[in-house]
XYZ file of C-alpha atoms in Angstrom:
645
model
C -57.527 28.311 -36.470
C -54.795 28.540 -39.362
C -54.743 32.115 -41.062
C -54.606 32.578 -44.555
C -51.310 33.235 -46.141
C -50.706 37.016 -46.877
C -50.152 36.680 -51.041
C -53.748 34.594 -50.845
C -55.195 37.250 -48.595
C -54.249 40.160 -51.017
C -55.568 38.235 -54.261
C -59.234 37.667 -52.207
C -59.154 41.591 -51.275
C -58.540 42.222 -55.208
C -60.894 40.038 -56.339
C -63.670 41.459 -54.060
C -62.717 44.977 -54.778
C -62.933 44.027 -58.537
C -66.324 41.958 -57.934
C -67.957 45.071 -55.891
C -66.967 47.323 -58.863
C -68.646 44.810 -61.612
C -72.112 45.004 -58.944
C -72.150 48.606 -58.652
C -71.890 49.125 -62.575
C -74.293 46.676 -63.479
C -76.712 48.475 -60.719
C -75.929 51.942 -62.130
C -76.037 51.088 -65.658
C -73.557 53.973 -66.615
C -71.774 51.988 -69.268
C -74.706 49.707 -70.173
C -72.831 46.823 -70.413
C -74.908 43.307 -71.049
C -75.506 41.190 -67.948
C -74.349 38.196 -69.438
C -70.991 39.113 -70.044
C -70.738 40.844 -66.543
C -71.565 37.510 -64.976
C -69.361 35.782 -67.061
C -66.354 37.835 -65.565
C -67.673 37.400 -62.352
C -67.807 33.624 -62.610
C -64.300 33.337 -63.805
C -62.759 35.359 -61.305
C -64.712 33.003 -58.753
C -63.113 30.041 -60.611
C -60.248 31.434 -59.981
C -60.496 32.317 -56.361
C -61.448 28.864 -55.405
C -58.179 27.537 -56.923
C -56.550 29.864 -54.738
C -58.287 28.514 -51.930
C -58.004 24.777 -52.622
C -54.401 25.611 -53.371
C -54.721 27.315 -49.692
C -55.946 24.113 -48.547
C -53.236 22.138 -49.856
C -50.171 24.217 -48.299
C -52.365 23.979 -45.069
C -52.423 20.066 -44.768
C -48.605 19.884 -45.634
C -47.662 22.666 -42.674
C -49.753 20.161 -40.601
C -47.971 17.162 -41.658
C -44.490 19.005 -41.188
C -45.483 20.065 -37.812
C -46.532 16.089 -36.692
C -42.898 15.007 -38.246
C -41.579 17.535 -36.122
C -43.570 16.865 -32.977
C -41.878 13.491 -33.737
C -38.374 14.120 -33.773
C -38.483 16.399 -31.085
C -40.039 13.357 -29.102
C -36.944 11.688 -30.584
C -34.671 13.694 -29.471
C -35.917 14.099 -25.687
C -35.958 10.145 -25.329
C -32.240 10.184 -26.601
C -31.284 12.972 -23.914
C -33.153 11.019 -21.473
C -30.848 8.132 -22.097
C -28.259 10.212 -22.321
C -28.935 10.965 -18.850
C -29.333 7.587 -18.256
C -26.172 6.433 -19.582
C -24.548 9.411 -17.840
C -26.221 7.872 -14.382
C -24.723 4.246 -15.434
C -21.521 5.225 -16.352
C -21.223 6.770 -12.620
C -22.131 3.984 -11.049
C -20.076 2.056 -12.823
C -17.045 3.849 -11.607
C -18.331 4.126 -8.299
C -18.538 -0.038 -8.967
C -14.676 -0.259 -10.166
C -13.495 2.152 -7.071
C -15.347 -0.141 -4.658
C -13.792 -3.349 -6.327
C -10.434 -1.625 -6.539
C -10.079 -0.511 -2.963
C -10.899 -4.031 -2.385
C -7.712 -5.246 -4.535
C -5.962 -3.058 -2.400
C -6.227 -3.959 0.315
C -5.263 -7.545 -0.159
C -2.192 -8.430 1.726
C 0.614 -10.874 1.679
C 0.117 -14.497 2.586
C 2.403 -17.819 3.189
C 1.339 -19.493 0.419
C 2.209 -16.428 -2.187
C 5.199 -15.804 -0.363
C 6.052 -18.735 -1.148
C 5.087 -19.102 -4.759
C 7.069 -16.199 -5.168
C 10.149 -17.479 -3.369
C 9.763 -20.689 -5.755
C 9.546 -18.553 -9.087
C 12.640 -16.033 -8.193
C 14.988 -19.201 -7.856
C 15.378 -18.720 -11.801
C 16.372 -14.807 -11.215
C 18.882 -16.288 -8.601
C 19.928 -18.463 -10.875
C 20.690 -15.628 -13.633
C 22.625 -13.106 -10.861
C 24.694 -16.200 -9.700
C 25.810 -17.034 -13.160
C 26.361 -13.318 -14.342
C 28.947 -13.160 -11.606
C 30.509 -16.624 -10.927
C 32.667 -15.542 -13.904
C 34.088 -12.760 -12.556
C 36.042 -14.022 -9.941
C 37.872 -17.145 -11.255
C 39.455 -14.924 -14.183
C 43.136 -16.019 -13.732
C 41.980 -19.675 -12.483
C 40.152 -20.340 -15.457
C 42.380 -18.184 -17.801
C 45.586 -20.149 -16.778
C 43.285 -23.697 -17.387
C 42.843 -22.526 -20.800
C 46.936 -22.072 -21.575
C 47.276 -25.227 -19.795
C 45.060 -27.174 -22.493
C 46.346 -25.408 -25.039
C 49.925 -26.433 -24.187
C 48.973 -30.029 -23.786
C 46.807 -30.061 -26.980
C 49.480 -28.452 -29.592
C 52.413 -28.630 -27.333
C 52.519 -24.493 -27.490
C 52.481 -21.557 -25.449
C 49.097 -19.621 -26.171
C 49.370 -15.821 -26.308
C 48.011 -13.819 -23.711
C 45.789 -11.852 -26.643
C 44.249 -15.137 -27.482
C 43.795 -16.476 -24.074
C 41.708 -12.705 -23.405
C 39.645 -13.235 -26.480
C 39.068 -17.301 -25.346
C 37.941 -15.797 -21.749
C 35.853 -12.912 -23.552
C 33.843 -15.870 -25.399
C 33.112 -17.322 -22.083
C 31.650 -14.312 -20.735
C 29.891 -13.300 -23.376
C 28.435 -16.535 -24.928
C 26.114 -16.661 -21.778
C 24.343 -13.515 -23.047
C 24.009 -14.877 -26.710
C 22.204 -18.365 -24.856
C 20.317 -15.291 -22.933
C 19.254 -14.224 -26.104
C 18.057 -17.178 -27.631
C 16.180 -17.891 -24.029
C 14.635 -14.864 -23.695
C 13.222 -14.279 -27.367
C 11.534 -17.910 -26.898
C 10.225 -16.997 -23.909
C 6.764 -16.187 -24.873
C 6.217 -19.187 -26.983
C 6.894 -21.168 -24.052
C 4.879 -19.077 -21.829
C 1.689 -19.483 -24.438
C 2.655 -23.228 -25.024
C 3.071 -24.950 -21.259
C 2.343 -22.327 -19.080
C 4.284 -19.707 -16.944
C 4.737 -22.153 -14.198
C 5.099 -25.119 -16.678
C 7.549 -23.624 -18.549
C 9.627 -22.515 -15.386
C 9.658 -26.433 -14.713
C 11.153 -27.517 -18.140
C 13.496 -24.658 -17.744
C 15.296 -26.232 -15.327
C 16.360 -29.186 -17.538
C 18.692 -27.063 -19.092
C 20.206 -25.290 -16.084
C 20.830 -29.018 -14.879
C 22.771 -29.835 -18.217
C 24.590 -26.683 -18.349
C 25.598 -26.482 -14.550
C 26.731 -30.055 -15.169
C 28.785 -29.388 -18.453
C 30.707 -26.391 -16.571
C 31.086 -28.344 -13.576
C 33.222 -31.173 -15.458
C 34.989 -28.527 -17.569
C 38.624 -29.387 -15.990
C 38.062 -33.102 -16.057
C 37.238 -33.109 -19.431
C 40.134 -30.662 -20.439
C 38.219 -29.027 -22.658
C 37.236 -25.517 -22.516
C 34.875 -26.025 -24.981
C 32.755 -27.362 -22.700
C 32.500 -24.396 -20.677
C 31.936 -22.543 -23.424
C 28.763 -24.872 -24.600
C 28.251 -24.796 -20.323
C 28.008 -21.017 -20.321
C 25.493 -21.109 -23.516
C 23.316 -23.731 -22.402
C 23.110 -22.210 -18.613
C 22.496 -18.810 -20.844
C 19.288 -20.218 -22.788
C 17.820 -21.468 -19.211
C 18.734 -17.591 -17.655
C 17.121 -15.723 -20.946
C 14.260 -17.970 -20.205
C 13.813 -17.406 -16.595
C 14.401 -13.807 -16.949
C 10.997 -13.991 -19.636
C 9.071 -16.367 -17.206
C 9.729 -15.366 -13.698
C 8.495 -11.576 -13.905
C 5.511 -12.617 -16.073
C 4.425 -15.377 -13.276
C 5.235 -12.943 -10.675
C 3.457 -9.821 -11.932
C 0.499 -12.207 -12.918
C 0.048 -13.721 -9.389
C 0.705 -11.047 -7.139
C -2.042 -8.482 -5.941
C -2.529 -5.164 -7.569
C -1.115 -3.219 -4.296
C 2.172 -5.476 -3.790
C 2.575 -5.675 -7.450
C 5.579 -3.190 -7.441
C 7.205 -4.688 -4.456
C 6.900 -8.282 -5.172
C 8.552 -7.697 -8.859
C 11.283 -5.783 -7.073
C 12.016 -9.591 -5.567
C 13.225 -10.498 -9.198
C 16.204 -8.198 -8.454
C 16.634 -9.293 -5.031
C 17.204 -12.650 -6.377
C 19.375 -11.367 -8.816
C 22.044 -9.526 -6.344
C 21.807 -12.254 -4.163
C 22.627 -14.734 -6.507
C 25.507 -12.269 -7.735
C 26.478 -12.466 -3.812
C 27.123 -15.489 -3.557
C 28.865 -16.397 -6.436
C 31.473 -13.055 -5.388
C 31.654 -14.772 -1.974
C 32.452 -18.622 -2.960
C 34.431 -16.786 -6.123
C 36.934 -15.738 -3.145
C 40.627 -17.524 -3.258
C 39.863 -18.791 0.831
C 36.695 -20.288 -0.860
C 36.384 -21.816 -4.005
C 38.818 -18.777 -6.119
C 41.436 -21.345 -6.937
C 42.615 -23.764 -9.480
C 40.766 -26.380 -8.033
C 38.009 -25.135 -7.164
C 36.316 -22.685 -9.857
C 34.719 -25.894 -11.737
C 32.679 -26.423 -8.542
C 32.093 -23.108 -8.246
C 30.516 -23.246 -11.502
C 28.709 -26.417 -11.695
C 27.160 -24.896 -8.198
C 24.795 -23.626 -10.569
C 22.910 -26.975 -10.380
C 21.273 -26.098 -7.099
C 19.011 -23.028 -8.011
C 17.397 -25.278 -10.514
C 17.252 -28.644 -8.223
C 15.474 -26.730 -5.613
C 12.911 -24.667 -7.891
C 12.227 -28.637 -9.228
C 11.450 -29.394 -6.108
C 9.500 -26.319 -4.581
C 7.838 -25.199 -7.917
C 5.283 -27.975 -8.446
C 3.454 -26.954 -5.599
C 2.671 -24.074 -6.281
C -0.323 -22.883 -8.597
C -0.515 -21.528 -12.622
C -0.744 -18.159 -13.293
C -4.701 -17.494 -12.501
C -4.413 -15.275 -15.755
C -2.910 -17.533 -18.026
C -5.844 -19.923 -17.050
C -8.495 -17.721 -17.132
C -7.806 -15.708 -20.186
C -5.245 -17.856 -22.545
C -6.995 -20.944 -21.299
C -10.476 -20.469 -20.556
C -10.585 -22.401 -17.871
C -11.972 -20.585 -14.812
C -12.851 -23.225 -11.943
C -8.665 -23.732 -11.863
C -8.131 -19.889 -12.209
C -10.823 -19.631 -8.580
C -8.794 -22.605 -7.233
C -5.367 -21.193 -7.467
C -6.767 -17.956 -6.667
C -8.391 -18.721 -3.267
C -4.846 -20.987 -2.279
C -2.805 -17.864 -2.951
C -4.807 -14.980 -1.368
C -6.286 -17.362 1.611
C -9.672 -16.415 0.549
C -12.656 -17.635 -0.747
C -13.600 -13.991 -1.791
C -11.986 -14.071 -4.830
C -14.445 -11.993 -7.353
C -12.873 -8.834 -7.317
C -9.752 -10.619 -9.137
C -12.082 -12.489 -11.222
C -13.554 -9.531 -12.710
C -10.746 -7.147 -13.332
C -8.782 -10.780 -14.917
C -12.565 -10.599 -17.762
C -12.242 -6.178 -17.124
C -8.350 -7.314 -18.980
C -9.641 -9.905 -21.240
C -12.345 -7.964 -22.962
C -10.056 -4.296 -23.269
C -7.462 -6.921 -25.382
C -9.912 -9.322 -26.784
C -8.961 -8.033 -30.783
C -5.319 -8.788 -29.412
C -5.774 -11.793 -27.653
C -3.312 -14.305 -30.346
C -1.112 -11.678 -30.917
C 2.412 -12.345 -32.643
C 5.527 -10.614 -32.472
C 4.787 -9.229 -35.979
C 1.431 -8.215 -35.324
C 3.116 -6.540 -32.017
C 5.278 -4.677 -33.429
C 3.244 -3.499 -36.256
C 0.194 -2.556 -33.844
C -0.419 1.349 -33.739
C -2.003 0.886 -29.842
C 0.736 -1.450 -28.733
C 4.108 -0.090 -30.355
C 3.899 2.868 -27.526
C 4.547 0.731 -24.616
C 6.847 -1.302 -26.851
C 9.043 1.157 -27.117
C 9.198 2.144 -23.475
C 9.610 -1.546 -22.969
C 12.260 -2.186 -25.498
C 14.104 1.649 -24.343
C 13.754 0.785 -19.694
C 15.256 -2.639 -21.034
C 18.433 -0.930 -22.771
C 18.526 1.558 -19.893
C 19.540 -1.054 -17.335
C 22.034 -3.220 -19.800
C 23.793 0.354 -21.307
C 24.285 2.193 -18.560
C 27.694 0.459 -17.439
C 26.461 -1.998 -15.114
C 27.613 -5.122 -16.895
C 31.009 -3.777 -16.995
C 31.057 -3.492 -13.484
C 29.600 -7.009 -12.855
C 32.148 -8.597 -15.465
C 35.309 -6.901 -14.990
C 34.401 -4.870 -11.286
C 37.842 -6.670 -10.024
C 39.855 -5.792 -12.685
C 38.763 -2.088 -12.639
C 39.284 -2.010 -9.334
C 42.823 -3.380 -9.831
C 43.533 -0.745 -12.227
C 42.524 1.741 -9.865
C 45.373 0.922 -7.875
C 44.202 -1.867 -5.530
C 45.703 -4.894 -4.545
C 44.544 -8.331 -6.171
C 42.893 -9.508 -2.776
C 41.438 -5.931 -2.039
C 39.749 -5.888 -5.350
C 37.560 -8.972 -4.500
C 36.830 -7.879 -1.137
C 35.308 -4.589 -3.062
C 33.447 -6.853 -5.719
C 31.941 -8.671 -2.657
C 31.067 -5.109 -1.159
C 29.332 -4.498 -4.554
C 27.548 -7.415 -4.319
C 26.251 -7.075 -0.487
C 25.088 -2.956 -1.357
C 23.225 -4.516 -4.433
C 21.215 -6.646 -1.824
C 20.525 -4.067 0.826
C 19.285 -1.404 -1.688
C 17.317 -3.639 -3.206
C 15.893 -4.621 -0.175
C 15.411 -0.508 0.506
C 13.689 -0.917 -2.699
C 11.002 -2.836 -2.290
C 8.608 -0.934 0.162
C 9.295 2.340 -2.378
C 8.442 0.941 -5.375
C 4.790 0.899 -4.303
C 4.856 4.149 -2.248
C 7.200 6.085 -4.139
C 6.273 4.898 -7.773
C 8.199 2.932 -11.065
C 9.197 6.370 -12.442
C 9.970 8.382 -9.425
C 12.638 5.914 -8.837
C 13.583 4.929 -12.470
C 14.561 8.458 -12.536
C 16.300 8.804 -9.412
C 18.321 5.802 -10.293
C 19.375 7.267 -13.893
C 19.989 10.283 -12.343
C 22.493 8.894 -10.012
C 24.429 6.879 -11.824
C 24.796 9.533 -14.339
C 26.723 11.629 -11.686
C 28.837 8.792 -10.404
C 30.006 7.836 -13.780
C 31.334 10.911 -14.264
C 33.190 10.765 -10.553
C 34.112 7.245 -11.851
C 35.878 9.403 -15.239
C 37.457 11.651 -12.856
C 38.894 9.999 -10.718
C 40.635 7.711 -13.470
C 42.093 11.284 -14.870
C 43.372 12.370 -11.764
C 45.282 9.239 -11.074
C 46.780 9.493 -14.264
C 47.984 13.078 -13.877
C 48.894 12.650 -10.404
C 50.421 8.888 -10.536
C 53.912 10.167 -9.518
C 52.955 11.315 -6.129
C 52.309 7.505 -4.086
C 49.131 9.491 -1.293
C 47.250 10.706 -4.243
C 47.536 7.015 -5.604
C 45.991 5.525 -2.541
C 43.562 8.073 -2.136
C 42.323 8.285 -5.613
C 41.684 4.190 -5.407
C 39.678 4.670 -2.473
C 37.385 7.649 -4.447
C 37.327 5.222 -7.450
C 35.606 2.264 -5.202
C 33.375 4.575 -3.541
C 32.247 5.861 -6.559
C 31.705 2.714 -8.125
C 29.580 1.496 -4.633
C 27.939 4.621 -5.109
C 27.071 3.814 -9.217
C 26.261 0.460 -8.124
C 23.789 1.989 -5.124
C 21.716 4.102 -8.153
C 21.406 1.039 -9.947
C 19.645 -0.951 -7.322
C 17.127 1.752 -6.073
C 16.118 1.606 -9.862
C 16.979 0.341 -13.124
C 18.215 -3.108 -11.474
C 14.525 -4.372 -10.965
C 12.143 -1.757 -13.009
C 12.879 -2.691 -16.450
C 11.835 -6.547 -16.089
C 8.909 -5.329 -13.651
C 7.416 -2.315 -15.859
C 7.290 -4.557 -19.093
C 5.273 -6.979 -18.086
C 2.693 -3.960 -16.542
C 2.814 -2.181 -19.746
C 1.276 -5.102 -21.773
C -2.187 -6.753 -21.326
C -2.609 -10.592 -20.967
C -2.598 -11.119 -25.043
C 0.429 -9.426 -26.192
C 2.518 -9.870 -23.071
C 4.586 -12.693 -24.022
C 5.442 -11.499 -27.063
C 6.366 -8.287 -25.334
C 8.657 -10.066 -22.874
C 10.026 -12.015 -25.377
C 11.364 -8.564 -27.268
C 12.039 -6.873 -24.338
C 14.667 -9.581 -22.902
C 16.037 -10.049 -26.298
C 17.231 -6.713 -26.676
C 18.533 -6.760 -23.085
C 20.644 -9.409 -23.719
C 21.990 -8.054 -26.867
C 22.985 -5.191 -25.038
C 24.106 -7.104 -22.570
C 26.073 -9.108 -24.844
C 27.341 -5.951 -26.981
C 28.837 -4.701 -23.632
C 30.351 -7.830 -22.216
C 32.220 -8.617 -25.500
C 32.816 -4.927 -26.034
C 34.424 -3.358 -22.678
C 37.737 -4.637 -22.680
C 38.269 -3.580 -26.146
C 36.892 -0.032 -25.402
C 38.400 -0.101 -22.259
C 41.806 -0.213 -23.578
C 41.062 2.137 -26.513
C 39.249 4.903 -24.376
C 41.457 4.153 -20.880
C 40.427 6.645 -18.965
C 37.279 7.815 -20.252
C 35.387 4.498 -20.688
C 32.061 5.380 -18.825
C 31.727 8.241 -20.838
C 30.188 6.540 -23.611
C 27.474 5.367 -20.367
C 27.563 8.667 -19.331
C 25.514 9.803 -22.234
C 23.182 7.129 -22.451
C 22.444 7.165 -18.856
C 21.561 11.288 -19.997
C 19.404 10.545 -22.653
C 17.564 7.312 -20.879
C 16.392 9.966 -18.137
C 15.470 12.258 -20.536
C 13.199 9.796 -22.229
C 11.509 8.127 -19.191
C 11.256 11.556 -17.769
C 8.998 12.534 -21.290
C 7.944 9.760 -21.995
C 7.170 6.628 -19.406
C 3.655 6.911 -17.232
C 3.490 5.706 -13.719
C 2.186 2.464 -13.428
C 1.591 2.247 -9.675
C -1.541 0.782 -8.263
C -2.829 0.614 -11.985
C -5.035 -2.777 -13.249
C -3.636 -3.521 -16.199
C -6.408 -2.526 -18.588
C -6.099 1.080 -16.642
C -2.256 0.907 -18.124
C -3.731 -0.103 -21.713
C -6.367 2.586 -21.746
C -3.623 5.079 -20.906
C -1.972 4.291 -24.077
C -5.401 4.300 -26.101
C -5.995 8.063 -25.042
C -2.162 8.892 -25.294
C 0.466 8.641 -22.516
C -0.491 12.615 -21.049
C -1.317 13.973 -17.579
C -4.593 15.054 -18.652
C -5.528 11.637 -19.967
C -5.387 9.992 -16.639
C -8.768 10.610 -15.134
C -10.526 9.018 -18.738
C -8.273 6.010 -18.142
C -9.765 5.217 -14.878
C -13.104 6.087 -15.921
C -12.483 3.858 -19.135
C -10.589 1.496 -16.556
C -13.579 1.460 -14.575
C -16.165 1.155 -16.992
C -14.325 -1.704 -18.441
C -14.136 -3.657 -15.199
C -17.965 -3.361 -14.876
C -19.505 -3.615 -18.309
C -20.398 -7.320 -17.577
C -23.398 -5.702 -16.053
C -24.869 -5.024 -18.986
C -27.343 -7.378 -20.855
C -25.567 -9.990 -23.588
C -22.256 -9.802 -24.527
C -20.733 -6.646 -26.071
C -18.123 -7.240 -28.580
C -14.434 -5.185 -28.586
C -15.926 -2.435 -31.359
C -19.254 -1.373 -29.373
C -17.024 -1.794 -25.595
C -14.655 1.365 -27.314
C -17.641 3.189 -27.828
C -17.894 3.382 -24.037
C -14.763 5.574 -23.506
C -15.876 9.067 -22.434
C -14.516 12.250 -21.829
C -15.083 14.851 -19.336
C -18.478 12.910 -18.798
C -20.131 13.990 -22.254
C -21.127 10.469 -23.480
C -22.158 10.515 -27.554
C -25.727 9.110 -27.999
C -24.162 6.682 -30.575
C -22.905 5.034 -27.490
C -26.410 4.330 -26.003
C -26.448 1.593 -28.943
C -23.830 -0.580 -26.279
C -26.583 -0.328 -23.676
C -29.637 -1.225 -25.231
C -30.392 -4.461 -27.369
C -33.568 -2.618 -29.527
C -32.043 1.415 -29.898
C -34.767 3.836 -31.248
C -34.857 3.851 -35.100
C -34.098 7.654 -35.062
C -31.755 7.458 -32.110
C -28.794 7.688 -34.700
C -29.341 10.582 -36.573
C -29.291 12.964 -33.802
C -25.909 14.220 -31.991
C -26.910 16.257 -28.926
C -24.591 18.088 -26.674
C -24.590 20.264 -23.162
């Protein structure tokens, strides 16, 4: 029973107190008033008290009809907790899902067939260390070839300034083809494929290895200038190519360790062209243009092995669409039929960069998600060119000569630099997926940073000790050991990280372009330093790795704030560490979102990019709004409630 209001409770108390008084006077008769106009009153006021109670009435039916609209919404409101709840119960199992499916990835091994794929693809890394050294050793052979043209040409001694700067253009018009190579890199990649554009790549090492090989008979060291350009394009290209194919077909545990093969291939191309640079070898006046038309055999052979092998299983899934070729090359390289688990984190990928999936360079570089990594990528790149490697590469037997060692001594010690570069490597690649990308980035930094500055000491003390002939000899031998030592650092980590870690950082969509960046600005700095050290080696003298001693300070100081740890990541776990913001406490969300991502196929019908970021959730409070992602007919009310633990 609904109770009167209290104001319409005190006017029926008046109004019966007033009535009572009109009876009692008209029963008494003290003031004799007529009955007619005492009934009168008494009518009106009863007029007036049934207003009261039809107005009564009326405020009654309204509380009733607010009290159904709220019985309503707080029916609302329990069925969104309860799918709250539900959603909270999905989004478990999901990850539960993704962990399943991810210890699964992990525990895929190594087989022939990818070992081989992978031996096919670094052939074009072998081919960049071999010609990034084969230049070094043949300095006065190819330096004295150049006077001896120019003689016979304008019947003239050249000076020895000029013939410097001629020699300079040789070494550093390979990084300027490098350039070129590497910022078309991802147009090739998009256009014929990672493996078909490692294929056509090798028409131009053929041509360049060819044009430097028949330098001398052509007397014309313009040739080996266009050589040394043309072999750079097919280098910048491989070094674009090679680590995308590699980090595209290897498995999500051995991802670290097989891109730490690039660098393997590097050093041992730089190996061998030290060892057949030697003067018992091929280090002589006849023999450098063979030793640099040997360049023709790292592409011959990768025409011949590479066909076999299979296309990236992500470029033909994703970029092509075509998924019965992406399951065939699959099952050949992981010996498998069971190939579902790599299936569904290549769509997981797909989906987290589907807004991004014809990216340009422009649109790259301009993207608010995507410049973060781009950075990192563009910054690890400049760490390995600026911190003074190249100048040991290029002119490691002149600085050694400097230092006080004999001609022949100082190739036997840019040999030993080549066969520690090797061996570290190798040391390498079991840490990179046990120790971690940063863990050794930063080690590596770190210890060429303190060897440089050994390197800078030991130059000084020569100088201010060069009268006494034991401190000569023993200074040289703290100079090369510090230089083995620099060289060491380098290896264990920014020799193979920086080409590794970019292609990580990027998803299947704006990878290419990334690459393409990336490898431009590493050969720019590689070029800056191989046309710049002699000239800031003779201005500075003594203290020319300081200038690398401060980069190599603020390049740990940056990956130290800065770069995230990419091991045993998916690649759409990278991407959604950049979408919450590249912090500690953001890792857990980006395997949840990871997770969720990988599994959201699940769900009915296909969800498009907008409603799939809805799913991101942290510390397990999901908003309602996301509910919408999960259900194909949401309550009408559903959206106008928020509701929170």
């Amino acid at each position: 029973m609904v109770s009167l209001p209290p104001s319409l409770q005190k006017q029926v108390s008046v109004m019966s107190m007033n009535l009572s008084a009109k009876l009692d006077e008209l029963q008494r008769g003290d003031r004799q008033l007529e009955t007619t106009v005492a009934l009168c009153e008494i009518r009106t006021q009863l007029q007036e008290l049934t207003k009261s109670v039809e107005s009564c009435q009326s405020e009654v039916s309204e509380v009733k009809r607010d009290m159904v609209t709220i019985k309503q919404e707080l029916d609302t409101v329990q069925q969104v907790k309860e799918e709250i709840e539900e959603l909270r119960e999905y989004v478990n199992r999901l990850e539960e899902h993704s962990h399943r499916r991810k210890l699964r990835l992990l525990e895929q091994g190594l087989t022939l067939f990818l070992s081989y794929a992978i031996l096919a693809a670094v052939l074009g890394m072998l081919q960049f260390g071999y010609n990034t050294g084969v230049i070094n050793a043949p300095e006065v052979n190819i330096e004295n070839f150049m006077k001896d043209v120019y003689k016979d040409r304008y019947g003239e001694d050249i000076s020895d300034d000029s013939v410097k700067t001629l020699y300079s253009v040789a070494v550093s018009i390979f990084a300027i083809g490098g350039m070129v190579g590497g910022f078309s890199g991802g147009t090739i990649a998009n256009r014929f494929g990672r493996k078909g554009g490692l294929l056509l790549n090798n028409v131009l090492g053929i041509v360049g290895a060819c044009l430097m090989g028949f330098t001398k008979l052509a007397e014309s060291y313009e040739m080996l200038f266009f050589g040394r350009f043309i072999i750079g394009v097919n280098c910048g290209l491989n070094t674009s190519l090679v680590p995308m194919y590699i980090s595209e077909i290897a498995p999500l545990n051995l991802r670290g360790g097989l891109g730490t093969v690039n660098q393997l291939a590097v050093t041992v191309g730089l190996l061998v062209s030290q060892v057949l640079g030697i003067e018992q070898i091929l280090g002589t006046n006849e023999g450098w243009p063979v030793l640099l038309g040997l360049a023709i055999c790292p592409a011959i052979l990768q025409l011949l092995l590479l066909p076999v092998c299979p296309e990236s299983p992500r470029y033909l899934l994703i970029t092509k669409q075509w998924e019965e070729e992406a399951r065939k090359a699959l099952r050949r390289l992981r010996a498998s039929n069971q190939v579902e688990e790599d299936i569904e984190e290549m769509r997981a990928e797909e989906r987290a960069q589907q807004a991004e999936s014809t990216i340009s360079m422009t649109e790259l570089i301009c993207s608010p998600t995507l410049r973060a990594p781009l950075v990192i990528g563009v910054v690890m790149q400049l760490s390995q060119q600026l911190s003074g490697i190249n100048a040991v590469f290029y002119y490691s037997t002149n600085l050694f000569t400097s230092s006080g060692l004999t001609d022949e001594s100082a190739k036997f010690a840019t040999i030993g630099i080549g066969a520690i570069m090797v061996c570290m490597t190798l040391v390498s690649i079991p840490l990179m997926d046990r120790t971690g990308r940063r863990t050794l980035h930063l080690y590596g930094l770190g210890g060429m940073f303190i060897f440089s500055i050994f390197i800078t000491i030991s130059f000084l003390i020569k100088e201010f000790f060069g009268y006494v002939q034991e401190m000569i000899d023993w200074m040289s031998y703290i100079s090369v050991v510090s230089t083995l030592c620099f060289v060491v650092f380098f290896a264990v980590g920014p020799g193979s990280i920086p080409w590794m870690i970019t292609a990580e950082l990027f998803s299947q969509g704006p990878r290419p372009a990334a690459m393409s960046i990336a490898v431009l600005v590493n050969w720019m700095a590689n070029f800056l330093v191989g046309i710049g050290f002699p000239s800031m080696k003779s201005s500075l003298e003594n203290y020319t790795f300081l200038p690398f001693s401060a980069f190599l300070a603020i390049f740990w100081i940056f990956t130290y704030k800065k770069v995230p740890e990419t091991k045993n990541k998916t690649f759409e776990e990278i991407l959604a560490l950049f979408r919450h913001g590249n912090d500690r406490s953001s890792l857990r969300d980006s395997r949840l979102y990871g997770s969720m991502l990988n599994c959201v196929n699940a769900l009915e019908g296909h969800i498009p990019p907008a409603e799939s970021a809805a799913l991101m959730v942290a510390e397990e409070k999901p908003h309602p709004d996301s509910c919408k992602a999960l259900k194909k007919k949401p309550d009408q009310h559903q959206s106008r409630y928020i509701v929170t633990r």
